[in-house]
Amino acid sequence: QVEFAESGGGLVQAGGSLRLSCAASGSTFSTNVMGWYRQAPGDQREKVARISRSGVTNYADSVKGRFTISRDNAKNTVYLQMNNLKPEDTAVYYCYADQFWSGDPLYWGQGTQVTVSS
């Protein structure tokens, strides 16, 4: 079982920045891959970014060049630095963890709201 403590969401104007944090409790095995999904009202959940324990990263095309994912393995914490935010980035952002790189994540955080005003 993995539990999460997410923080960093909020309201920001377009062009601004936010940094999301997600601290996970759980085994190294269960948190091999950590990342973020987001879901806007009426939309399907979208994978935003993911990072392996070794530092391999992957981003959705919609956020490449604007978002940066990183992690601190000693703290079992993943971060999402979001720059040049756009109104279409408005969503609930969910942290996740899993053993595997691909497939539906097994463990989910509670979500944090990010709202970007135009």
mmCIF file of C-alpha atoms in Angstrom:
data_model
loop_
_atom_site.group_PDB
_atom_site.id
_atom_site.type_symbol
_atom_site.label_atom_id
_atom_site.label_comp_id
_atom_site.label_asym_id
_atom_site.label_seq_id
_atom_site.Cartn_x
_atom_site.Cartn_y
_atom_site.Cartn_z
ATOM 1 C CA GLN A 1 0.000 0.000 0.000
ATOM 2 C CA VAL A 2 1.192 3.523 -0.854
ATOM 3 C CA GLU A 3 -0.078 6.739 0.670
ATOM 4 C CA PHE A 4 0.513 10.210 -0.723
ATOM 5 C CA ALA A 5 0.761 13.785 0.493
ATOM 6 C CA GLU A 6 0.250 16.181 -2.404
ATOM 7 C CA SER A 7 0.736 19.930 -2.287
ATOM 8 C CA GLY A 8 1.365 22.946 -4.471
ATOM 9 C CA GLY A 9 -1.838 23.420 -6.416
ATOM 10 C CA GLY A 10 -3.615 26.749 -6.650
ATOM 11 C CA LEU A 11 -4.715 29.627 -8.823
ATOM 12 C CA VAL A 12 -2.275 31.332 -11.154
ATOM 13 C CA GLN A 13 -2.492 33.673 -14.125
ATOM 14 C CA ALA A 14 -1.590 32.490 -17.603
ATOM 15 C CA GLY A 15 2.164 32.582 -18.091
ATOM 16 C CA GLY A 16 2.795 31.931 -14.422
ATOM 17 C CA SER A 17 4.366 28.967 -12.648
ATOM 18 C CA LEU A 18 3.460 26.422 -10.010
ATOM 19 C CA ARG A 19 5.350 23.546 -8.431
ATOM 20 C CA LEU A 20 3.513 20.415 -7.346
ATOM 21 C CA SER A 21 4.981 18.038 -4.767
ATOM 22 C CA CYS A 22 3.946 14.509 -3.904
ATOM 23 C CA ALA A 23 5.515 12.586 -1.037
ATOM 24 C CA ALA A 24 4.825 8.853 -1.062
ATOM 25 C CA SER A 25 5.051 6.284 1.683
ATOM 26 C CA GLY A 26 5.690 2.766 0.500
ATOM 27 C CA SER A 27 8.321 0.377 -0.652
ATOM 28 C CA THR A 28 10.971 1.102 -3.219
ATOM 29 C CA PHE A 29 9.352 -1.614 -5.294
ATOM 30 C CA SER A 30 5.930 0.099 -5.255
ATOM 31 C CA THR A 31 7.293 3.530 -6.121
ATOM 32 C CA ASN A 32 9.642 2.513 -8.914
ATOM 33 C CA VAL A 33 7.750 4.821 -11.258
ATOM 34 C CA MET A 34 6.071 8.016 -10.103
ATOM 35 C CA GLY A 35 4.255 10.623 -12.093
ATOM 36 C CA TRP A 36 1.288 12.834 -12.661
ATOM 37 C CA TYR A 37 -2.021 12.587 -14.480
ATOM 38 C CA ARG A 38 -4.554 15.382 -14.819
ATOM 39 C CA GLN A 39 -8.277 15.539 -15.451
ATOM 40 C CA ALA A 40 -10.296 18.554 -16.517
ATOM 41 C CA PRO A 41 -14.089 18.640 -16.141
ATOM 42 C CA GLY A 42 -15.725 16.571 -18.854
ATOM 43 C CA ASP A 43 -12.398 15.198 -20.096
ATOM 44 C CA GLN A 44 -10.660 11.868 -19.727
ATOM 45 C CA ARG A 45 -7.717 11.544 -17.400
ATOM 46 C CA GLU A 46 -4.509 12.458 -19.244
ATOM 47 C CA LYS A 47 -1.006 11.304 -18.451
ATOM 48 C CA VAL A 48 1.183 14.380 -17.924
ATOM 49 C CA ALA A 49 4.635 13.137 -16.970
ATOM 50 C CA ARG A 50 6.382 10.198 -15.337
ATOM 51 C CA ILE A 51 9.827 9.430 -13.970
ATOM 52 C CA SER A 52 11.552 6.219 -13.051
ATOM 53 C CA ARG A 53 13.686 5.690 -9.966
ATOM 54 C CA SER A 54 16.740 5.879 -12.245
ATOM 55 C CA GLY A 55 15.638 9.248 -13.635
ATOM 56 C CA VAL A 56 14.184 8.343 -17.015
ATOM 57 C CA THR A 57 11.394 10.780 -17.878
ATOM 58 C CA ASN A 58 8.492 11.005 -20.274
ATOM 59 C CA TYR A 59 6.094 13.878 -21.024
ATOM 60 C CA ALA A 60 2.842 14.446 -22.815
ATOM 61 C CA ASP A 61 3.318 16.470 -25.982
ATOM 62 C CA SER A 62 1.054 19.179 -24.579
ATOM 63 C CA VAL A 63 3.484 19.979 -21.737
ATOM 64 C CA LYS A 64 6.885 19.338 -23.303
ATOM 65 C CA GLY A 65 9.197 22.307 -22.875
ATOM 66 C CA ARG A 66 7.007 23.829 -20.140
ATOM 67 C CA PHE A 67 6.804 21.170 -17.403
ATOM 68 C CA THR A 68 9.687 19.400 -15.686
ATOM 69 C CA ILE A 69 9.328 16.310 -13.538
ATOM 70 C CA SER A 70 11.945 15.364 -10.960
ATOM 71 C CA ARG A 71 12.207 13.173 -7.891
ATOM 72 C CA ASP A 72 14.130 12.809 -4.663
ATOM 73 C CA ASN A 73 14.497 9.096 -4.044
ATOM 74 C CA ALA A 74 15.720 9.592 -0.493
ATOM 75 C CA LYS A 75 12.458 11.379 0.325
ATOM 76 C CA ASN A 76 10.317 9.262 -2.030
ATOM 77 C CA THR A 77 8.987 12.533 -3.410
ATOM 78 C CA VAL A 78 8.170 13.566 -6.963
ATOM 79 C CA TYR A 79 7.894 17.151 -8.163
ATOM 80 C CA LEU A 80 6.261 18.788 -11.170
ATOM 81 C CA GLN A 81 7.558 22.233 -12.059
ATOM 82 C CA MET A 82 5.012 23.887 -14.330
ATOM 83 C CA ASN A 83 6.067 27.010 -16.219
ATOM 84 C CA ASN A 84 4.323 29.166 -18.804
ATOM 85 C CA LEU A 85 0.972 27.825 -17.653
ATOM 86 C CA LYS A 86 -1.996 28.089 -19.978
ATOM 87 C CA PRO A 87 -5.743 28.093 -19.241
ATOM 88 C CA GLU A 88 -5.955 24.649 -20.839
ATOM 89 C CA ASP A 89 -3.676 23.326 -18.084
ATOM 90 C CA THR A 90 -6.543 23.833 -15.631
ATOM 91 C CA ALA A 91 -7.355 20.446 -14.104
ATOM 92 C CA VAL A 92 -7.101 18.298 -11.033
ATOM 93 C CA TYR A 93 -3.583 16.855 -10.966
ATOM 94 C CA TYR A 94 -3.138 13.370 -9.536
ATOM 95 C CA CYS A 95 0.132 11.901 -8.361
ATOM 96 C CA TYR A 96 0.641 8.178 -8.883
ATOM 97 C CA ALA A 97 3.092 5.400 -8.204
ATOM 98 C CA ASP A 98 3.604 1.963 -9.634
ATOM 99 C CA GLN A 99 6.135 -0.770 -10.119
ATOM 100 C CA PHE A 100 5.846 -0.656 -13.881
ATOM 101 C CA TRP A 101 6.558 2.025 -16.496
ATOM 102 C CA SER A 102 3.506 1.196 -18.616
ATOM 103 C CA GLY A 103 -0.090 0.295 -17.902
ATOM 104 C CA ASP A 104 -2.678 1.703 -15.550
ATOM 105 C CA PRO A 105 -1.133 2.941 -12.302
ATOM 106 C CA LEU A 106 -1.861 0.997 -9.160
ATOM 107 C CA TYR A 107 -1.605 3.733 -6.523
ATOM 108 C CA TRP A 108 -3.169 7.192 -6.724
ATOM 109 C CA GLY A 109 -3.005 10.399 -4.736
ATOM 110 C CA GLN A 110 -6.097 12.387 -3.809
ATOM 111 C CA GLY A 111 -5.503 15.110 -6.383
ATOM 112 C CA THR A 112 -4.734 18.804 -6.223
ATOM 113 C CA GLN A 113 -6.526 21.540 -8.168
ATOM 114 C CA VAL A 114 -4.598 23.736 -10.595
ATOM 115 C CA THR A 115 -6.494 26.672 -12.061
ATOM 116 C CA VAL A 116 -4.977 28.968 -14.685
ATOM 117 C CA SER A 117 -6.832 32.187 -15.402
ATOM 118 C CA SER A 118 -6.586 33.984 -18.726
#
